PDB file of C-alpha atoms in Angstrom:
ATOM      1  CA  MET A 134       7.495   0.460 -22.606  1.00  0.00           C
ATOM      2  CA  GLU A 135       5.313   0.720 -24.735  1.00  0.00           C
ATOM      3  CA  SER A 136       2.921   3.554 -23.981  1.00  0.00           C
ATOM      4  CA  VAL A 137      -0.791   3.980 -23.935  1.00  0.00           C
ATOM      5  CA  VAL A 138      -1.452   7.850 -24.097  1.00  0.00           C
ATOM      6  CA  GLN A 139       1.259  10.261 -25.407  1.00  0.00           C
ATOM      7  CA  CYS A 140       0.823  13.866 -25.467  1.00  0.00           C
ATOM      8  CA  GLU A 141       3.419  15.972 -27.204  1.00  0.00           C
ATOM      9  CA  HIS A 142       3.064  19.795 -26.692  1.00  0.00           C
ATOM     10  CA  LEU A 143      -0.617  19.841 -25.841  1.00  0.00           C
ATOM     11  CA  THR A 144      -2.660  22.709 -26.416  1.00  0.00           C
ATOM     12  CA  LYS A 145      -6.105  23.788 -25.762  1.00  0.00           C
ATOM     13  CA  LYS A 146      -8.116  26.883 -25.500  1.00  0.00           C
ATOM     14  CA  TYR A 147     -11.065  28.105 -24.821  1.00  0.00           C
ATOM     15  CA  GLY A 148     -11.535  31.916 -25.897  1.00  0.00           C
ATOM     16  CA  ASN A 149      -8.211  33.335 -25.091  1.00  0.00           C
ATOM     17  CA  ARG A 150      -7.923  31.085 -21.653  1.00  0.00           C
ATOM     18  CA  ALA A 151      -5.343  28.148 -22.436  1.00  0.00           C
ATOM     19  CA  VAL A 152      -6.928  25.059 -20.348  1.00  0.00           C
ATOM     20  CA  LEU A 153      -4.036  23.073 -21.273  1.00  0.00           C
ATOM     21  CA  ASP A 154      -0.677  25.073 -21.958  1.00  0.00           C
ATOM     22  CA  GLU A 155       2.018  23.168 -23.878  1.00  0.00           C
ATOM     23  CA  ILE A 156       1.583  19.721 -21.632  1.00  0.00           C
ATOM     24  CA  SER A 157       3.475  16.699 -22.484  1.00  0.00           C
ATOM     25  CA  LEU A 158       2.595  13.317 -20.707  1.00  0.00           C
ATOM     26  CA  ASP A 159       3.626   9.912 -21.148  1.00  0.00           C
ATOM     27  CA  VAL A 160       1.334   6.745 -19.575  1.00  0.00           C
ATOM     28  CA  PRO A 161       3.198   3.621 -20.010  1.00  0.00           C
ATOM     29  CA  ALA A 162       1.516   0.031 -20.184  1.00  0.00           C
ATOM     30  CA  GLY A 163       0.473  -1.244 -17.191  1.00  0.00           C
ATOM     31  CA  ASP A 164       0.309   2.152 -15.415  1.00  0.00           C
ATOM     32  CA  VAL A 165      -2.667   3.271 -13.276  1.00  0.00           C
ATOM     33  CA  CYS A 166      -1.891   6.994 -13.693  1.00  0.00           C
ATOM     34  CA  ALA A 167      -3.868   9.935 -12.008  1.00  0.00           C
ATOM     35  CA  ILE A 168      -4.378  13.268 -13.200  1.00  0.00           C
ATOM     36  CA  LEU A 169      -4.860  15.383  -9.965  1.00  0.00           C
ATOM     37  CA  GLY A 170      -5.721  19.108  -9.858  1.00  0.00           C
ATOM     38  CA  ARG A 171      -8.364  21.213  -8.808  1.00  0.00           C
ATOM     39  CA  ASN A 172     -11.861  21.441 -10.393  1.00  0.00           C
ATOM     40  CA  GLY A 173     -11.442  23.407 -13.393  1.00  0.00           C
ATOM     41  CA  ALA A 174      -7.598  22.838 -13.685  1.00  0.00           C
ATOM     42  CA  GLY A 175      -8.311  20.894 -16.985  1.00  0.00           C
ATOM     43  CA  LYS A 176      -8.815  17.232 -15.921  1.00  0.00           C
ATOM     44  CA  THR A 177     -11.502  16.642 -18.289  1.00  0.00           C
ATOM     45  CA  THR A 178     -10.288  18.599 -21.092  1.00  0.00           C
ATOM     46  CA  LEU A 179      -7.529  16.362 -21.350  1.00  0.00           C
ATOM     47  CA  LEU A 180      -9.618  13.080 -21.295  1.00  0.00           C
ATOM     48  CA  ARG A 181     -11.843  14.349 -23.781  1.00  0.00           C
ATOM     49  CA  LEU A 182      -8.739  15.278 -25.857  1.00  0.00           C
ATOM     50  CA  ALA A 183      -7.615  11.496 -25.624  1.00  0.00           C
ATOM     51  CA  LEU A 184     -11.146   9.911 -26.379  1.00  0.00           C
ATOM     52  CA  GLY A 185     -11.461  12.019 -29.610  1.00  0.00           C
ATOM     53  CA  LEU A 186     -14.456  14.151 -28.205  1.00  0.00           C
ATOM     54  CA  ALA A 187     -12.628  17.624 -28.243  1.00  0.00           C
ATOM     55  CA  PHE A 188      -9.712  18.743 -30.523  1.00  0.00           C
ATOM     56  CA  PRO A 189      -6.749  20.620 -29.138  1.00  0.00           C
ATOM     57  CA  ASN A 190      -5.575  23.673 -30.559  1.00  0.00           C
ATOM     58  CA  SER A 191      -2.116  22.836 -31.075  1.00  0.00           C
ATOM     59  CA  GLY A 192       0.101  19.499 -30.321  1.00  0.00           C
ATOM     60  CA  VAL A 193      -0.114  16.044 -30.538  1.00  0.00           C
ATOM     61  CA  VAL A 194      -2.208  13.132 -28.751  1.00  0.00           C
ATOM     62  CA  ARG A 195      -1.900   9.456 -29.385  1.00  0.00           C
ATOM     63  CA  VAL A 196      -3.496   6.927 -27.786  1.00  0.00           C
ATOM     64  CA  LEU A 197      -2.810   2.729 -27.567  1.00  0.00           C
ATOM     65  CA  GLY A 198      -0.517   3.875 -30.267  1.00  0.00           C
ATOM     66  CA  GLY A 199      -3.083   6.193 -33.069  1.00  0.00           C
ATOM     67  CA  ALA A 200      -5.208   9.090 -33.191  1.00  0.00           C
ATOM     68  CA  PRO A 201      -7.758   9.822 -30.810  1.00  0.00           C
ATOM     69  CA  GLY A 202     -10.845   8.223 -31.207  1.00  0.00           C
ATOM     70  CA  ALA A 203      -9.060   5.516 -33.214  1.00  0.00           C
ATOM     71  CA  HIS A 204      -9.265   2.740 -30.764  1.00  0.00           C
ATOM     72  CA  ASN A 205     -11.925   3.473 -28.690  1.00  0.00           C
ATOM     73  CA  ASP A 206     -13.656   0.144 -28.945  1.00  0.00           C
ATOM     74  CA  GLN A 207     -10.134  -0.808 -26.359  1.00  0.00           C
ATOM     75  CA  VAL A 208     -11.151   1.587 -24.282  1.00  0.00           C
ATOM     76  CA  ALA A 209     -13.646   1.634 -21.402  1.00  0.00           C
ATOM     77  CA  PHE A 210     -14.271   5.182 -20.290  1.00  0.00           C
ATOM     78  CA  LEU A 211     -16.530   6.368 -17.382  1.00  0.00           C
ATOM     79  CA  SER A 212     -17.357   9.854 -17.420  1.00  0.00           C
ATOM     80  CA  GLU A 213     -17.886  12.394 -14.000  1.00  0.00           C
ATOM     81  CA  ASN A 214     -21.755  12.083 -14.954  1.00  0.00           C
ATOM     82  CA  VAL A 215     -23.267   8.891 -16.715  1.00  0.00           C
ATOM     83  CA  ALA A 216     -26.871   9.506 -17.359  1.00  0.00           C
ATOM     84  CA  VAL A 217     -28.840   6.034 -16.103  1.00  0.00           C
ATOM     85  CA  TYR A 218     -32.426   5.427 -16.551  1.00  0.00           C
ATOM     86  CA  PRO A 219     -34.502   5.584 -13.002  1.00  0.00           C
ATOM     87  CA  HIS A 220     -37.273   3.553 -14.023  1.00  0.00           C
ATOM     88  CA  LEU A 221     -35.195   0.801 -15.197  1.00  0.00           C
ATOM     89  CA  THR A 222     -33.271  -2.030 -13.371  1.00  0.00           C
ATOM     90  CA  ALA A 223     -29.589  -2.537 -13.603  1.00  0.00           C
ATOM     91  CA  VAL A 224     -29.875  -4.963 -16.409  1.00  0.00           C
ATOM     92  CA  GLY A 225     -32.216  -2.531 -18.394  1.00  0.00           C
ATOM     93  CA  ASN A 226     -29.694  -0.061 -17.990  1.00  0.00           C
ATOM     94  CA  LEU A 227     -27.066  -2.391 -19.412  1.00  0.00           C
ATOM     95  CA  GLN A 228     -29.547  -3.463 -22.118  1.00  0.00           C
ATOM     96  CA  VAL A 229     -30.073   0.073 -23.027  1.00  0.00           C
ATOM     97  CA  VAL A 230     -26.183   0.656 -23.123  1.00  0.00           C
ATOM     98  CA  ALA A 231     -25.566  -2.577 -25.022  1.00  0.00           C
ATOM     99  CA  GLY A 232     -28.264  -1.697 -27.495  1.00  0.00           C
ATOM    100  CA  ALA A 233     -26.459   1.997 -28.138  1.00  0.00           C
ATOM    101  CA  CYS A 234     -23.320   0.546 -28.423  1.00  0.00           C
ATOM    102  CA  GLY A 235     -24.242  -1.895 -31.210  1.00  0.00           C
ATOM    103  CA  LEU A 236     -23.318  -4.878 -28.998  1.00  0.00           C
ATOM    104  CA  PRO A 237     -24.843  -8.302 -30.048  1.00  0.00           C
ATOM    105  CA  SER A 238     -28.288  -9.570 -27.303  1.00  0.00           C
ATOM    106  CA  LEU A 239     -26.589 -10.067 -24.285  1.00  0.00           C
ATOM    107  CA  ARG A 240     -27.647 -13.314 -22.496  1.00  0.00           C
ATOM    108  CA  SER A 241     -29.103 -12.962 -18.915  1.00  0.00           C
ATOM    109  CA  ASP A 242     -26.169 -14.828 -17.475  1.00  0.00           C
ATOM    110  CA  SER A 243     -23.725 -12.275 -19.149  1.00  0.00           C
ATOM    111  CA  LEU A 244     -25.479  -9.837 -17.734  1.00  0.00           C
ATOM    112  CA  ASP A 245     -25.605 -11.268 -14.253  1.00  0.00           C
ATOM    113  CA  ASP A 246     -21.743 -11.460 -14.410  1.00  0.00           C
ATOM    114  CA  ILE A 247     -21.294  -8.020 -15.617  1.00  0.00           C
ATOM    115  CA  LEU A 248     -22.941  -7.070 -12.435  1.00  0.00           C
ATOM    116  CA  GLN A 249     -21.097  -9.446 -10.181  1.00  0.00           C
ATOM    117  CA  ARG A 250     -17.980  -7.455 -11.480  1.00  0.00           C
ATOM    118  CA  VAL A 251     -19.178  -4.582  -9.866  1.00  0.00           C
ATOM    119  CA  SER A 252     -20.929  -5.864  -6.815  1.00  0.00           C
ATOM    120  CA  LEU A 253     -24.442  -5.502  -7.819  1.00  0.00           C
ATOM    121  CA  ALA A 254     -25.364  -9.002  -8.275  1.00  0.00           C
ATOM    122  CA  GLY A 255     -28.752  -9.889  -7.104  1.00  0.00           C
ATOM    123  CA  THR A 256     -30.503  -6.438  -7.394  1.00  0.00           C
ATOM    124  CA  GLY A 257     -33.084  -7.848  -9.204  1.00  0.00           C
ATOM    125  CA  ARG A 258     -36.399  -6.152 -10.071  1.00  0.00           C
ATOM    126  CA  LYS A 259     -35.036  -3.220  -8.123  1.00  0.00           C
ATOM    127  CA  THR A 260     -35.275   0.301  -9.951  1.00  0.00           C
ATOM    128  CA  VAL A 261     -32.125   2.706  -9.711  1.00  0.00           C
ATOM    129  CA  ALA A 262     -34.278   5.424  -8.577  1.00  0.00           C
ATOM    130  CA  SER A 263     -33.996   3.406  -5.331  1.00  0.00           C
ATOM    131  CA  TYR A 264     -30.139   3.007  -5.709  1.00  0.00           C
ATOM    132  CA  SER A 265     -28.007   4.947  -3.170  1.00  0.00           C
ATOM    133  CA  LEU A 266     -25.156   7.178  -4.808  1.00  0.00           C
ATOM    134  CA  GLY A 267     -22.824   4.344  -4.499  1.00  0.00           C
ATOM    135  CA  MET A 268     -24.790   1.722  -6.052  1.00  0.00           C
ATOM    136  CA  LYS A 269     -25.351   4.058  -8.981  1.00  0.00           C
ATOM    137  CA  ARG A 270     -21.887   4.834  -9.388  1.00  0.00           C
ATOM    138  CA  ARG A 271     -20.971   0.856  -9.672  1.00  0.00           C
ATOM    139  CA  LEU A 272     -23.695   0.849 -12.518  1.00  0.00           C
ATOM    140  CA  GLN A 273     -22.329   3.430 -14.055  1.00  0.00           C
ATOM    141  CA  LEU A 274     -18.881   1.719 -14.191  1.00  0.00           C
ATOM    142  CA  ALA A 275     -20.404  -1.498 -15.085  1.00  0.00           C
ATOM    143  CA  MET A 276     -22.088   0.304 -18.092  1.00  0.00           C
ATOM    144  CA  ALA A 277     -18.390   1.806 -18.698  1.00  0.00           C
ATOM    145  CA  THR A 278     -16.743  -1.647 -18.631  1.00  0.00           C
ATOM    146  CA  MET A 279     -19.537  -3.560 -20.738  1.00  0.00           C
ATOM    147  CA  VAL A 280     -17.064  -3.858 -23.867  1.00  0.00           C
ATOM    148  CA  ARG A 281     -14.152  -6.320 -22.933  1.00  0.00           C
ATOM    149  CA  PRO A 282     -11.381  -6.380 -23.103  1.00  0.00           C
ATOM    150  CA  HIS A 283     -10.220  -3.206 -22.908  1.00  0.00           C
ATOM    151  CA  ALA A 284      -6.639  -2.266 -22.995  1.00  0.00           C
ATOM    152  CA  LEU A 285      -7.346   1.315 -21.484  1.00  0.00           C
ATOM    153  CA  MET A 286      -9.551   2.513 -18.763  1.00  0.00           C
ATOM    154  CA  ILE A 287     -10.100   6.052 -18.854  1.00  0.00           C
ATOM    155  CA  LEU A 288     -12.258   7.422 -15.336  1.00  0.00           C
ATOM    156  CA  ASP A 289     -13.204  10.810 -14.564  1.00  0.00           C
ATOM    157  CA  GLU A 290     -13.707  11.435 -10.903  1.00  0.00           C
ATOM    158  CA  PRO A 291     -14.581   7.473 -10.274  1.00  0.00           C
ATOM    159  CA  THR A 292     -14.789   7.857  -6.463  1.00  0.00           C
ATOM    160  CA  ASN A 293     -18.157  10.465  -6.562  1.00  0.00           C
ATOM    161  CA  GLY A 294     -20.594   9.221  -4.800  1.00  0.00           C
ATOM    162  CA  LEU A 295     -18.897   6.350  -3.151  1.00  0.00           C
ATOM    163  CA  ASP A 296     -18.571   6.036   0.688  1.00  0.00           C
ATOM    164  CA  VAL A 297     -16.108   4.163   2.331  1.00  0.00           C
ATOM    165  CA  GLU A 298     -17.201   0.602   1.430  1.00  0.00           C
ATOM    166  CA  GLY A 299     -17.518   1.648  -2.044  1.00  0.00           C
ATOM    167  CA  MET A 300     -13.642   3.174  -1.966  1.00  0.00           C
ATOM    168  CA  LEU A 301     -12.530  -0.243  -0.542  1.00  0.00           C
ATOM    169  CA  TRP A 302     -14.367  -1.713  -3.192  1.00  0.00           C
ATOM    170  CA  LEU A 303     -13.158   0.612  -5.956  1.00  0.00           C
ATOM    171  CA  ARG A 304      -9.669  -0.060  -5.032  1.00  0.00           C
ATOM    172  CA  ARG A 305     -10.146  -3.886  -5.286  1.00  0.00           C
ATOM    173  CA  PHE A 306     -11.756  -3.555  -8.931  1.00  0.00           C
ATOM    174  CA  LEU A 307      -8.829  -1.615 -10.467  1.00  0.00           C
ATOM    175  CA  SER A 308      -6.503  -3.465  -8.552  1.00  0.00           C
ATOM    176  CA  GLU A 309      -7.888  -6.687 -10.812  1.00  0.00           C
ATOM    177  CA  GLU A 310      -8.072  -4.941 -13.805  1.00  0.00           C
ATOM    178  CA  ARG A 311      -4.367  -3.961 -13.633  1.00  0.00           C
ATOM    179  CA  ASP A 312      -3.874  -7.648 -12.541  1.00  0.00           C
ATOM    180  CA  LYS A 313      -5.606  -8.301 -16.051  1.00  0.00           C
ATOM    181  CA  GLY A 314      -3.468  -5.918 -18.134  1.00  0.00           C
ATOM    182  CA  THR A 315      -5.716  -2.955 -18.065  1.00  0.00           C
ATOM    183  CA  SER A 316      -4.283   0.413 -17.987  1.00  0.00           C
ATOM    184  CA  ILE A 317      -5.678   3.051 -16.377  1.00  0.00           C
ATOM    185  CA  LEU A 318      -6.040   6.866 -16.403  1.00  0.00           C
ATOM    186  CA  ILE A 319      -7.966   8.417 -13.630  1.00  0.00           C
ATOM    187  CA  ALA A 320      -8.722  12.206 -13.423  1.00  0.00           C
ATOM    188  CA  SER A 321      -9.469  13.176  -9.817  1.00  0.00           C
ATOM    189  CA  HIS A 322      -9.088  16.192  -7.013  1.00  0.00           C
ATOM    190  CA  ALA A 323      -9.898  13.435  -4.486  1.00  0.00           C
ATOM    191  CA  LEU A 324      -6.286  13.185  -3.479  1.00  0.00           C
ATOM    192  CA  SER A 325      -6.436  10.961  -0.094  1.00  0.00           C
ATOM    193  CA  ASP A 326      -8.652   8.473  -1.965  1.00  0.00           C
ATOM    194  CA  MET A 327      -6.200   8.086  -5.314  1.00  0.00           C
ATOM    195  CA  GLN A 328      -2.727   7.155  -3.033  1.00  0.00           C
ATOM    196  CA  GLU A 329      -3.822   3.706  -2.599  1.00  0.00           C
ATOM    197  CA  ILE A 330      -4.981   3.064  -5.804  1.00  0.00           C
ATOM    198  CA  ILE A 331      -2.168   4.735  -7.906  1.00  0.00           C
ATOM    199  CA  THR A 332       1.375   4.048  -9.602  1.00  0.00           C
ATOM    200  CA  SER A 333       1.676   7.232 -10.317  1.00  0.00           C
ATOM    201  CA  TYR A 334       0.550  10.634 -10.963  1.00  0.00           C
ATOM    202  CA  ALA A 335       0.574  14.392 -12.467  1.00  0.00           C
ATOM    203  CA  ILE A 336      -0.259  17.713 -10.980  1.00  0.00           C
ATOM    204  CA  LEU A 337      -1.874  19.838 -13.390  1.00  0.00           C
ATOM    205  CA  HIS A 338      -1.874  23.319 -12.236  1.00  0.00           C
ATOM    206  CA  GLU A 339      -2.912  26.703 -14.045  1.00  0.00           C
ATOM    207  CA  GLY A 340      -2.511  24.613 -17.678  1.00  0.00           C
ATOM    208  CA  ARG A 341       0.476  22.917 -17.205  1.00  0.00           C
ATOM    209  CA  ILE A 342       1.684  19.796 -15.376  1.00  0.00           C
ATOM    210  CA  VAL A 343       3.813  20.593 -12.653  1.00  0.00           C
ATOM    211  CA  ARG A 344       5.050  17.668 -11.528  1.00  0.00           C
ATOM    212  CA  ARG A 345       5.097  13.964 -12.640  1.00  0.00           C
ATOM    213  CA  GLU A 346       6.149  10.983 -10.385  1.00  0.00           C
ATOM    214  CA  ALA A 347       5.934   7.363 -10.128  1.00  0.00           C
ATOM    215  CA  TRP A 348       4.164   6.338  -6.225  1.00  0.00           C
ATOM    216  CA  ASP A 349       4.376   3.603  -4.711  1.00  0.00           C
ATOM    217  CA  PRO A 350       1.364   2.843  -2.467  1.00  0.00           C
ATOM    218  CA  VAL A 351       3.401   1.215   0.035  1.00  0.00           C
ATOM    219  CA  VAL A 352       6.589   3.586  -0.111  1.00  0.00           C
ATOM    220  CA  ALA A 353       4.120   6.039   0.382  1.00  0.00           C
ATOM    221  CA  GLY A 354       3.487   4.517   3.920  1.00  0.00           C
ATOM    222  CA  ALA A 355       7.174   4.181   5.338  1.00  0.00           C
ATOM    223  CA  VAL A 356       8.508   4.710   8.103  1.00  0.00           C
ATOM    224  CA  GLU A 357      11.755   5.780   9.039  1.00  0.00           C
ATOM    225  CA  VAL A 358      13.425   3.847  12.444  1.00  0.00           C
ATOM    226  CA  VAL A 359      16.537   6.350  13.814  1.00  0.00           C
ATOM    227  CA  VAL A 360      19.356   4.170  15.584  1.00  0.00           C
ATOM    228  CA  ASP A 361      22.372   3.617  16.789  1.00  0.00           C
ATOM    229  CA  PRO A 362      24.635   2.611  13.838  1.00  0.00           C
ATOM    230  CA  VAL A 363      25.918  -0.527  15.192  1.00  0.00           C
ATOM    231  CA  ASP A 364      21.839  -1.709  15.573  1.00  0.00           C
ATOM    232  CA  VAL A 365      21.288  -0.838  11.826  1.00  0.00           C
ATOM    233  CA  SER A 366      21.486  -4.512  10.582  1.00  0.00           C
ATOM    234  CA  VAL A 367      19.917  -6.036  13.726  1.00  0.00           C
ATOM    235  CA  ALA A 368      17.243  -3.684  13.362  1.00  0.00           C
ATOM    236  CA  GLN A 369      16.809  -4.399   9.570  1.00  0.00           C
ATOM    237  CA  ARG A 370      16.270  -8.031  10.339  1.00  0.00           C
ATOM    238  CA  ALA A 371      13.781  -7.345  13.012  1.00  0.00           C
ATOM    239  CA  LEU A 372      11.781  -5.205  10.722  1.00  0.00           C
ATOM    240  CA  VAL A 373      12.063  -7.955   7.983  1.00  0.00           C
ATOM    241  CA  SER A 374      10.882 -10.746  10.241  1.00  0.00           C
ATOM    242  CA  GLY A 375       7.952  -8.243  11.176  1.00  0.00           C
ATOM    243  CA  GLY A 376       6.831  -8.100   7.730  1.00  0.00           C
ATOM    244  CA  GLY A 377       8.381  -5.216   6.725  1.00  0.00           C
ATOM    245  CA  ARG A 378      10.426  -4.687   3.425  1.00  0.00           C
ATOM    246  CA  ILE A 379      13.366  -2.197   3.589  1.00  0.00           C
ATOM    247  CA  VAL A 380      13.381   0.504   1.628  1.00  0.00           C
ATOM    248  CA  ALA A 381      16.604   2.523   2.322  1.00  0.00           C
ATOM    249  CA  SER A 382      19.097   2.081   4.955  1.00  0.00           C
ATOM    250  CA  SER A 383      22.272   4.694   6.235  1.00  0.00           C
ATOM    251  CA  ALA A 384      24.803   4.860   8.806  1.00  0.00           C
ATOM    252  CA  GLY A 385      21.596   5.547  11.658  1.00  0.00           C
ATOM    253  CA  SER A 386      18.704   4.719  10.364  1.00  0.00           C
ATOM    254  CA  VAL A 387      16.365   2.188   8.111  1.00  0.00           C
ATOM    255  CA  THR A 388      13.686   3.138   6.127  1.00  0.00           C
ATOM    256  CA  VAL A 389      10.538   0.270   6.294  1.00  0.00           C
ATOM    257  CA  ALA A 390       7.659  -0.325   3.985  1.00  0.00           C
ATOM    258  CA  GLY A 391       4.570  -2.546   5.138  1.00  0.00           C
ATOM    259  CA  ILE A 392       4.427  -1.915   8.809  1.00  0.00           C
ATOM    260  CA  GLN A 393       2.303   1.064   9.370  1.00  0.00           C
ATOM    261  CA  ASP A 394       1.452  -0.246  12.906  1.00  0.00           C
ATOM    262  CA  LEU A 395       4.183   1.716  15.300  1.00  0.00           C
ATOM    263  CA  HIS A 396       3.439  -0.562  17.987  1.00  0.00           C
ATOM    264  CA  ALA A 397       4.401  -3.557  15.661  1.00  0.00           C
ATOM    265  CA  ILE A 398       7.493  -1.842  14.652  1.00  0.00           C
ATOM    266  CA  TYR A 399       8.463  -1.080  18.678  1.00  0.00           C
ATOM    267  CA  GLN A 400       7.913  -4.493  18.971  1.00  0.00           C
ATOM    268  CA  ALA A 401      10.230  -6.097  16.490  1.00  0.00           C
ATOM    269  CA  LEU A 402      12.543  -3.657  17.765  1.00  0.00           C
ATOM    270  CA  TYR A 403      12.299  -4.615  21.656  1.00  0.00           C
ATOM    271  CA  ASN A 404      12.356  -8.288  20.294  1.00  0.00           C
ATOM    272  CA  ALA A 405      15.745  -7.715  18.845  1.00  0.00           C
ATOM    273  CA  GLY A 406      17.087  -5.575  21.451  1.00  0.00           C
ATOM    274  CA  VAL A 407      17.364  -2.354  19.440  1.00  0.00           C
ATOM    275  CA  VAL A 408      16.216   0.808  21.295  1.00  0.00           C
ATOM    276  CA  PRO A 409      15.191   3.173  18.287  1.00  0.00           C
ATOM    277  CA  ARG A 410      16.098   7.057  18.899  1.00  0.00           C
ATOM    278  CA  ASP A 411      13.046   8.107  16.606  1.00  0.00           C
ATOM    279  CA  VAL A 412      10.459   6.835  14.484  1.00  0.00           C
ATOM    280  CA  GLY A 413       8.513   8.525  12.023  1.00  0.00           C
ATOM    281  CA  ALA A 414       6.755   8.723   8.906  1.00  0.00           C
ATOM    282  CA  VAL A 415       8.776   9.277   5.409  1.00  0.00           C
ATOM    283  CA  ARG A 416       6.607  10.341   2.992  1.00  0.00           C
ATOM    284  CA  THR A 417       3.676  12.450   3.425  1.00  0.00           C
ATOM    285  CA  SER A 418       0.555  12.314   1.404  1.00  0.00           C
ATOM    286  CA  LEU A 419      -0.657  13.430  -2.027  1.00  0.00           C
ATOM    287  CA  GLU A 420      -2.607  15.995  -0.950  1.00  0.00           C
ATOM    288  CA  HIS A 421       0.327  17.187   1.335  1.00  0.00           C
ATOM    289  CA  ILE A 422       2.588  17.449  -2.037  1.00  0.00           C
ATOM    290  CA  PHE A 423       0.040  18.994  -3.757  1.00  0.00           C
ATOM    291  CA  LEU A 424      -0.080  22.214  -1.162  1.00  0.00           C
ATOM    292  CA  GLU A 425       3.559  22.017  -1.512  1.00  0.00           C
ATOM    293  CA  VAL A 426       3.862  22.000  -5.184  1.00  0.00           C
ATOM    294  CA  THR A 427       0.718  24.569  -6.127  1.00  0.00           C
ATOM    295  CA  GLY A 428       0.574  26.753  -2.728  1.00  0.00           C
ATOM    296  CA  GLU A 429      -3.154  25.821  -2.816  1.00  0.00           C
ATOM    297  CA  CYS A 430      -5.676  23.340  -1.323  1.00  0.00           C
ATOM    298  CA  VAL A 431      -7.720  21.046  -3.559  1.00  0.00           C
ATOM    299  CA  SER A 432     -11.432  21.580  -3.952  1.00  0.00           C
TER     300      SER A 432
END
């Protein structure tokens, strides 16, 4: 599969400190990849290298098949801190960004479409100074994604300032972008927020990538049902009928994804005449994995 971001033996030092130390990373097209790590782990540095905003001491970075920065007209970038003009409206801020990017004058209906995409339609003459943190973050994302189409989105801590409603919106937004064929690279320390969005992750710790894995949000919430060996096939059919997806089975257990309501699992088994010996979660959270791999809590 074609790669959108490739890093080979990438090293970046500030003084004598190696923020990134000989890291290699391949992000395939269509992936939603999270770079996870505590604050100061080098996540933002990696994104800056990919964008051509900083230069490595050694190693190679390729983005969309070219040198960093060569295809930035196809990249939507959201930095952790994006300046907005508080005295302007959302439309006013978009017009400033359009002018700075050399875009042709955008019609009012085009600007309305952009705001609609980030659920800020109808803000009218309301100035950004009165926006909540979540609304400002949505506006920043609108500013970052004005150039379309884009093959790649690079997002630095996109969940900053978002409340629960904002997180639900962000998940839908990124899912829609992925469905349009956009690849997404996210740097974040908000592990619990990421596990419902991403399709793979890389844990950055002490300058190195210490784990790189695919991540299936559905399988991540899988449940193992332990039954008598003679009941395995019956349990499988019952769980599928209850809306589940069988991801693994053995002589005495069935692992099912897609049903996180334990009551629904017990009901499906009861209806089929199966009495489970045990029912429990299989996959731990990203936060648990991070702690297991690095030995420290993320902050």
